[in-house]
mmCIF file of C-alpha atoms in Angstrom:
data_model
loop_
_atom_site.group_PDB
_atom_site.id
_atom_site.type_symbol
_atom_site.label_atom_id
_atom_site.label_comp_id
_atom_site.label_asym_id
_atom_site.label_seq_id
_atom_site.Cartn_x
_atom_site.Cartn_y
_atom_site.Cartn_z
ATOM 1 C CA UNK A 7 37.331 139.185 232.250
ATOM 2 C CA UNK A 8 40.332 138.481 230.027
ATOM 3 C CA UNK A 9 41.090 134.815 229.424
ATOM 4 C CA UNK A 10 44.353 133.372 230.741
ATOM 5 C CA UNK A 11 46.388 131.230 228.365
ATOM 6 C CA UNK A 12 49.526 129.151 228.368
ATOM 7 C CA UNK A 13 51.030 126.850 225.753
ATOM 8 C CA UNK A 14 49.333 123.758 227.105
ATOM 9 C CA UNK A 15 45.859 125.319 227.083
ATOM 10 C CA UNK A 16 46.361 126.642 223.558
ATOM 11 C CA UNK A 17 47.802 123.419 222.126
ATOM 12 C CA UNK A 18 45.089 121.283 223.732
ATOM 13 C CA UNK A 19 42.433 123.516 222.157
ATOM 14 C CA UNK A 20 44.148 123.172 218.789
ATOM 15 C CA UNK A 21 44.284 119.380 219.161
ATOM 16 C CA UNK A 22 40.539 119.316 219.957
ATOM 17 C CA UNK A 23 39.851 121.466 216.902
ATOM 18 C CA UNK A 24 41.770 119.028 214.716
ATOM 19 C CA UNK A 25 39.666 116.138 216.002
ATOM 20 C CA UNK A 26 36.485 118.114 215.343
ATOM 21 C CA UNK A 27 37.332 118.960 211.730
ATOM 22 C CA UNK A 28 39.098 115.669 211.019
ATOM 23 C CA UNK A 29 42.410 117.107 209.890
ATOM 24 C CA UNK A 30 45.181 119.588 210.471
ATOM 25 C CA UNK A 31 43.707 122.957 211.514
ATOM 26 C CA UNK A 32 44.443 126.039 209.467
ATOM 27 C CA UNK A 33 44.512 129.507 210.922
ATOM 28 C CA UNK A 34 41.132 130.309 209.372
ATOM 29 C CA UNK A 35 39.625 127.268 211.179
ATOM 30 C CA UNK A 36 39.980 128.940 214.598
ATOM 31 C CA UNK A 37 36.542 129.468 216.113
ATOM 32 C CA UNK A 38 35.253 132.483 217.986
ATOM 33 C CA UNK A 39 35.444 130.517 221.251
ATOM 34 C CA UNK A 40 39.176 129.931 220.789
ATOM 35 C CA UNK A 41 42.169 132.212 221.186
ATOM 36 C CA UNK A 42 42.952 134.406 218.211
ATOM 37 C CA UNK A 43 45.614 133.751 215.569
ATOM 38 C CA UNK A 44 47.748 136.555 217.040
ATOM 39 C CA UNK A 45 47.610 134.870 220.465
ATOM 40 C CA UNK A 46 48.914 131.606 218.992
ATOM 41 C CA UNK A 47 51.701 133.430 217.179
ATOM 42 C CA UNK A 48 52.627 135.310 220.362
ATOM 43 C CA UNK A 49 52.942 132.102 222.403
ATOM 44 C CA UNK A 50 54.520 129.834 219.771
ATOM 45 C CA UNK A 51 56.302 132.157 217.362
ATOM 46 C CA UNK A 52 54.593 130.764 214.253
ATOM 47 C CA UNK A 53 51.670 128.577 213.235
ATOM 48 C CA UNK A 54 53.803 125.533 212.348
ATOM 49 C CA UNK A 55 55.261 125.389 215.860
ATOM 50 C CA UNK A 56 51.779 125.698 217.362
ATOM 51 C CA UNK A 57 50.661 122.709 215.267
ATOM 52 C CA UNK A 58 53.687 120.670 216.337
ATOM 53 C CA UNK A 59 52.947 121.357 220.011
ATOM 54 C CA UNK A 60 49.396 120.107 219.374
ATOM 55 C CA UNK A 61 50.743 116.871 217.907
ATOM 56 C CA UNK A 62 50.192 117.533 214.194
ATOM 57 C CA UNK A 63 53.501 116.361 212.760
ATOM 58 C CA UNK A 64 52.632 113.722 210.170
ATOM 59 C CA UNK A 65 50.829 115.754 207.526
ATOM 60 C CA UNK A 66 52.176 118.671 205.500
ATOM 61 C CA UNK A 67 50.409 121.932 206.210
ATOM 62 C CA UNK A 68 49.752 124.463 203.473
ATOM 63 C CA UNK A 69 49.648 127.999 204.788
ATOM 64 C CA UNK A 70 47.186 130.467 203.325
ATOM 65 C CA UNK A 71 49.945 132.800 202.095
ATOM 66 C CA UNK A 72 52.860 130.675 200.923
ATOM 67 C CA UNK A 73 55.617 132.474 199.060
ATOM 68 C CA UNK A 74 56.151 131.382 195.464
ATOM 69 C CA UNK A 75 59.414 129.657 194.582
ATOM 70 C CA UNK A 76 61.743 131.965 192.679
ATOM 71 C CA UNK A 77 63.081 130.388 189.506
ATOM 72 C CA UNK A 78 66.247 131.587 187.769
ATOM 73 C CA UNK A 79 66.154 130.857 184.010
ATOM 74 C CA UNK A 80 63.493 128.206 184.714
ATOM 75 C CA UNK A 81 65.904 126.311 186.984
ATOM 76 C CA UNK A 82 65.013 126.092 190.681
ATOM 77 C CA UNK A 83 67.973 125.473 192.959
ATOM 78 C CA UNK A 84 67.218 124.123 196.428
ATOM 79 C CA UNK A 85 69.637 125.251 199.071
ATOM 80 C CA UNK A 86 70.219 122.825 201.911
ATOM 81 C CA UNK A 87 70.806 124.810 205.103
ATOM 82 C CA UNK A 88 73.974 124.127 207.038
ATOM 83 C CA UNK A 89 73.089 122.188 210.179
ATOM 84 C CA UNK A 90 75.025 122.687 213.390
ATOM 85 C CA UNK A 91 75.147 120.015 216.113
ATOM 86 C CA UNK A 92 75.938 121.001 219.697
ATOM 87 C CA UNK A 93 76.922 118.156 222.007
ATOM 88 C CA UNK A 94 75.523 118.721 225.506
ATOM 89 C CA UNK A 95 75.842 115.092 226.656
ATOM 90 C CA UNK A 96 78.868 115.759 228.844
ATOM 91 C CA UNK A 97 81.052 113.289 226.923
ATOM 92 C CA UNK A 98 82.384 113.013 223.351
ATOM 93 C CA UNK A 99 80.138 111.181 220.905
ATOM 94 C CA UNK A 100 80.555 109.207 217.682
ATOM 95 C CA UNK A 101 77.763 108.249 215.280
ATOM 96 C CA UNK A 102 77.674 104.692 213.955
ATOM 97 C CA UNK A 103 76.024 103.386 210.811
ATOM 98 C CA UNK A 104 76.524 100.568 208.342
ATOM 99 C CA UNK A 105 79.427 102.330 206.655
ATOM 100 C CA UNK A 106 81.467 103.073 209.766
ATOM 101 C CA UNK A 107 82.030 105.802 212.324
ATOM 102 C CA UNK A 108 81.706 109.571 212.193
ATOM 103 C CA UNK A 109 84.334 111.959 213.464
ATOM 104 C CA UNK A 110 84.353 112.483 217.223
ATOM 105 C CA UNK A 111 82.066 115.325 218.265
ATOM 106 C CA UNK A 112 83.486 116.819 221.480
ATOM 107 C CA UNK A 113 81.254 117.819 224.353
ATOM 108 C CA UNK A 114 80.852 121.526 225.052
ATOM 109 C CA UNK A 115 78.946 120.916 228.286
ATOM 110 C CA UNK A 116 76.196 118.915 229.896
ATOM 111 C CA UNK A 117 72.476 119.656 229.956
ATOM 112 C CA UNK A 118 71.120 118.702 233.349
ATOM 113 C CA UNK A 119 67.658 118.373 234.904
ATOM 114 C CA UNK A 120 67.866 119.889 238.409
ATOM 115 C CA UNK A 121 65.549 118.401 241.022
ATOM 116 C CA UNK A 122 64.453 119.806 244.350
ATOM 117 C CA UNK A 123 65.657 118.292 247.609
ATOM 118 C CA UNK A 124 63.805 115.031 248.373
ATOM 119 C CA UNK A 125 60.927 115.314 250.845
ATOM 120 C CA UNK A 126 58.562 112.778 252.382
ATOM 121 C CA UNK A 127 55.029 112.942 250.975
ATOM 122 C CA UNK A 128 52.023 112.798 253.257
ATOM 123 C CA UNK A 129 51.353 109.184 252.249
ATOM 124 C CA UNK A 130 54.768 108.054 253.529
ATOM 125 C CA UNK A 131 53.598 107.769 257.133
ATOM 126 C CA UNK A 132 50.625 105.585 256.208
ATOM 127 C CA UNK A 133 52.811 103.396 254.007
ATOM 128 C CA UNK A 134 55.563 102.901 256.573
ATOM 129 C CA UNK A 135 53.608 100.222 258.451
ATOM 130 C CA UNK A 136 53.412 97.910 255.431
ATOM 131 C CA UNK A 137 56.787 98.571 253.785
ATOM 132 C CA UNK A 138 58.923 98.019 256.894
ATOM 133 C CA UNK A 139 59.788 101.705 257.296
ATOM 134 C CA UNK A 140 61.498 101.845 253.889
ATOM 135 C CA UNK A 141 61.744 105.600 253.164
ATOM 136 C CA UNK A 142 59.366 107.103 250.608
ATOM 137 C CA UNK A 143 60.560 110.362 249.108
ATOM 138 C CA UNK A 144 59.551 112.622 246.262
ATOM 139 C CA UNK A 145 61.100 115.554 244.428
ATOM 140 C CA UNK A 146 60.032 118.006 241.740
ATOM 141 C CA UNK A 147 61.777 119.168 238.616
ATOM 142 C CA UNK A 148 63.024 122.705 239.254
ATOM 143 C CA UNK A 149 64.834 123.724 236.086
ATOM 144 C CA UNK A 150 66.948 122.506 233.186
ATOM 145 C CA UNK A 151 70.391 124.057 232.880
ATOM 146 C CA UNK A 152 73.730 123.604 231.151
ATOM 147 C CA UNK A 153 77.109 123.170 232.806
ATOM 148 C CA UNK A 154 79.728 124.273 230.236
ATOM 149 C CA UNK A 155 82.682 121.947 229.780
ATOM 150 C CA UNK A 156 85.234 122.540 232.541
ATOM 151 C CA UNK A 157 82.900 124.760 234.586
ATOM 152 C CA UNK A 158 80.803 124.138 237.697
ATOM 153 C CA UNK A 159 78.639 127.198 237.091
ATOM 154 C CA UNK A 160 75.244 126.489 235.600
ATOM 155 C CA UNK A 161 73.853 128.487 232.711
ATOM 156 C CA UNK A 162 70.374 128.788 231.265
ATOM 157 C CA UNK A 163 69.578 126.271 228.551
ATOM 158 C CA UNK A 164 70.120 127.980 225.175
ATOM 159 C CA UNK A 165 67.149 129.326 223.249
ATOM 160 C CA UNK A 166 66.350 127.786 219.853
ATOM 161 C CA UNK A 167 68.643 128.891 217.008
ATOM 162 C CA UNK A 168 67.726 128.276 213.399
ATOM 163 C CA UNK A 169 69.392 125.151 211.922
ATOM 164 C CA UNK A 170 71.042 124.308 215.256
ATOM 165 C CA UNK A 171 70.293 121.037 217.068
ATOM 166 C CA UNK A 172 71.338 120.096 220.597
ATOM 167 C CA UNK A 173 72.207 116.533 221.651
ATOM 168 C CA UNK A 174 71.064 116.002 225.241
ATOM 169 C CA UNK A 175 69.907 113.229 227.552
ATOM 170 C CA UNK A 176 66.441 111.769 227.030
ATOM 171 C CA UNK A 177 65.129 113.098 230.334
ATOM 172 C CA UNK A 178 66.139 116.644 229.345
ATOM 173 C CA UNK A 179 64.552 116.342 225.892
ATOM 174 C CA UNK A 180 61.275 114.989 227.244
ATOM 175 C CA UNK A 181 60.883 117.510 230.037
ATOM 176 C CA UNK A 182 62.090 120.809 228.639
ATOM 177 C CA UNK A 183 58.712 121.747 227.137
ATOM 178 C CA UNK A 184 57.399 121.958 230.715
ATOM 179 C CA UNK A 185 59.395 125.183 231.007
ATOM 180 C CA UNK A 186 57.827 126.716 227.899
ATOM 181 C CA UNK A 187 60.578 125.771 225.457
ATOM 182 C CA UNK A 188 60.092 123.637 222.347
ATOM 183 C CA UNK A 189 61.932 120.298 222.204
ATOM 184 C CA UNK A 190 61.926 120.174 218.402
ATOM 185 C CA UNK A 191 65.625 121.072 218.170
ATOM 186 C CA UNK A 192 66.686 118.481 220.757
ATOM 187 C CA UNK A 193 68.053 115.032 219.944
ATOM 188 C CA UNK A 194 68.843 112.321 222.465
ATOM 189 C CA UNK A 195 70.885 109.082 222.217
ATOM 190 C CA UNK A 196 68.463 106.178 221.930
ATOM 191 C CA UNK A 197 70.614 103.169 221.016
ATOM 192 C CA UNK A 198 74.106 103.727 222.373
ATOM 193 C CA UNK A 199 77.023 102.223 224.221
ATOM 194 C CA UNK A 200 80.116 103.552 225.989
ATOM 195 C CA UNK A 201 83.714 102.614 225.194
ATOM 196 C CA UNK A 202 86.936 104.360 226.241
ATOM 197 C CA UNK A 203 85.021 107.385 227.541
ATOM 198 C CA UNK A 204 83.208 107.903 224.217
ATOM 199 C CA UNK A 205 79.480 107.486 223.623
ATOM 200 C CA UNK A 206 78.795 105.561 220.401
ATOM 201 C CA UNK A 207 75.321 106.347 219.073
ATOM 202 C CA UNK A 208 73.417 104.072 216.691
ATOM 203 C CA UNK A 209 70.003 105.761 216.916
ATOM 204 C CA UNK A 210 68.922 109.265 217.894
ATOM 205 C CA UNK A 211 65.487 110.077 219.257
ATOM 206 C CA UNK A 212 63.486 113.285 218.943
ATOM 207 C CA UNK A 213 60.558 114.417 221.108
ATOM 208 C CA UNK A 214 58.352 115.555 218.262
ATOM 209 C CA UNK A 215 55.090 115.950 220.138
ATOM 210 C CA UNK A 216 54.119 116.927 223.645
ATOM 211 C CA UNK A 217 51.894 113.823 223.849
ATOM 212 C CA UNK A 218 54.843 111.446 224.364
ATOM 213 C CA UNK A 219 55.401 110.128 227.897
ATOM 214 C CA UNK A 220 57.345 112.306 230.294
ATOM 215 C CA UNK A 221 59.270 109.475 231.989
ATOM 216 C CA UNK A 222 62.616 108.565 230.512
ATOM 217 C CA UNK A 223 65.991 107.092 231.288
ATOM 218 C CA UNK A 224 68.611 109.624 232.357
#
């Protein structure tokens, strides 16, 4: 019978392998009991992303077939890729540091975590006698979507784009991997305050491993 996989099963197996060998797994370290290299690539896109999902983010990983740097007249020029920031906080933002303020980055929409309608869990009836009939409700996370600026129609959260980072709420950043999408291109305001309808950000957070807690402020 063919084995069934998902990203969580695969990344957990990779994390266990790392513990067993005492370091960051390489592709050749995969055992016969584990999924194949091609399976990991199919689910994660590349080996580096698979390692990041498994929590290996602190140590550099040397691939078996790295491309050599190309030198021109013995001078190697490093090109810094152009980074694009997309503000999906639903309000304009400004970055603050010791030297002052950045330009205002306008919002192009709002990323939103949609929940199901609240329902009463089975335990609510038993609890009612000792909590003075205070309602107990629960809801589940249904999907994460984007409402473009000036529109009430939801759209699917954008797929990862090279060198593009999205600024979203913390709850969106911490939960999006539950829908099979990496959070490595998502940033969320960590230290911030509001003034005159603008969000001033002093620190940005990044969910760089699936092992961080799910709960977060909205």
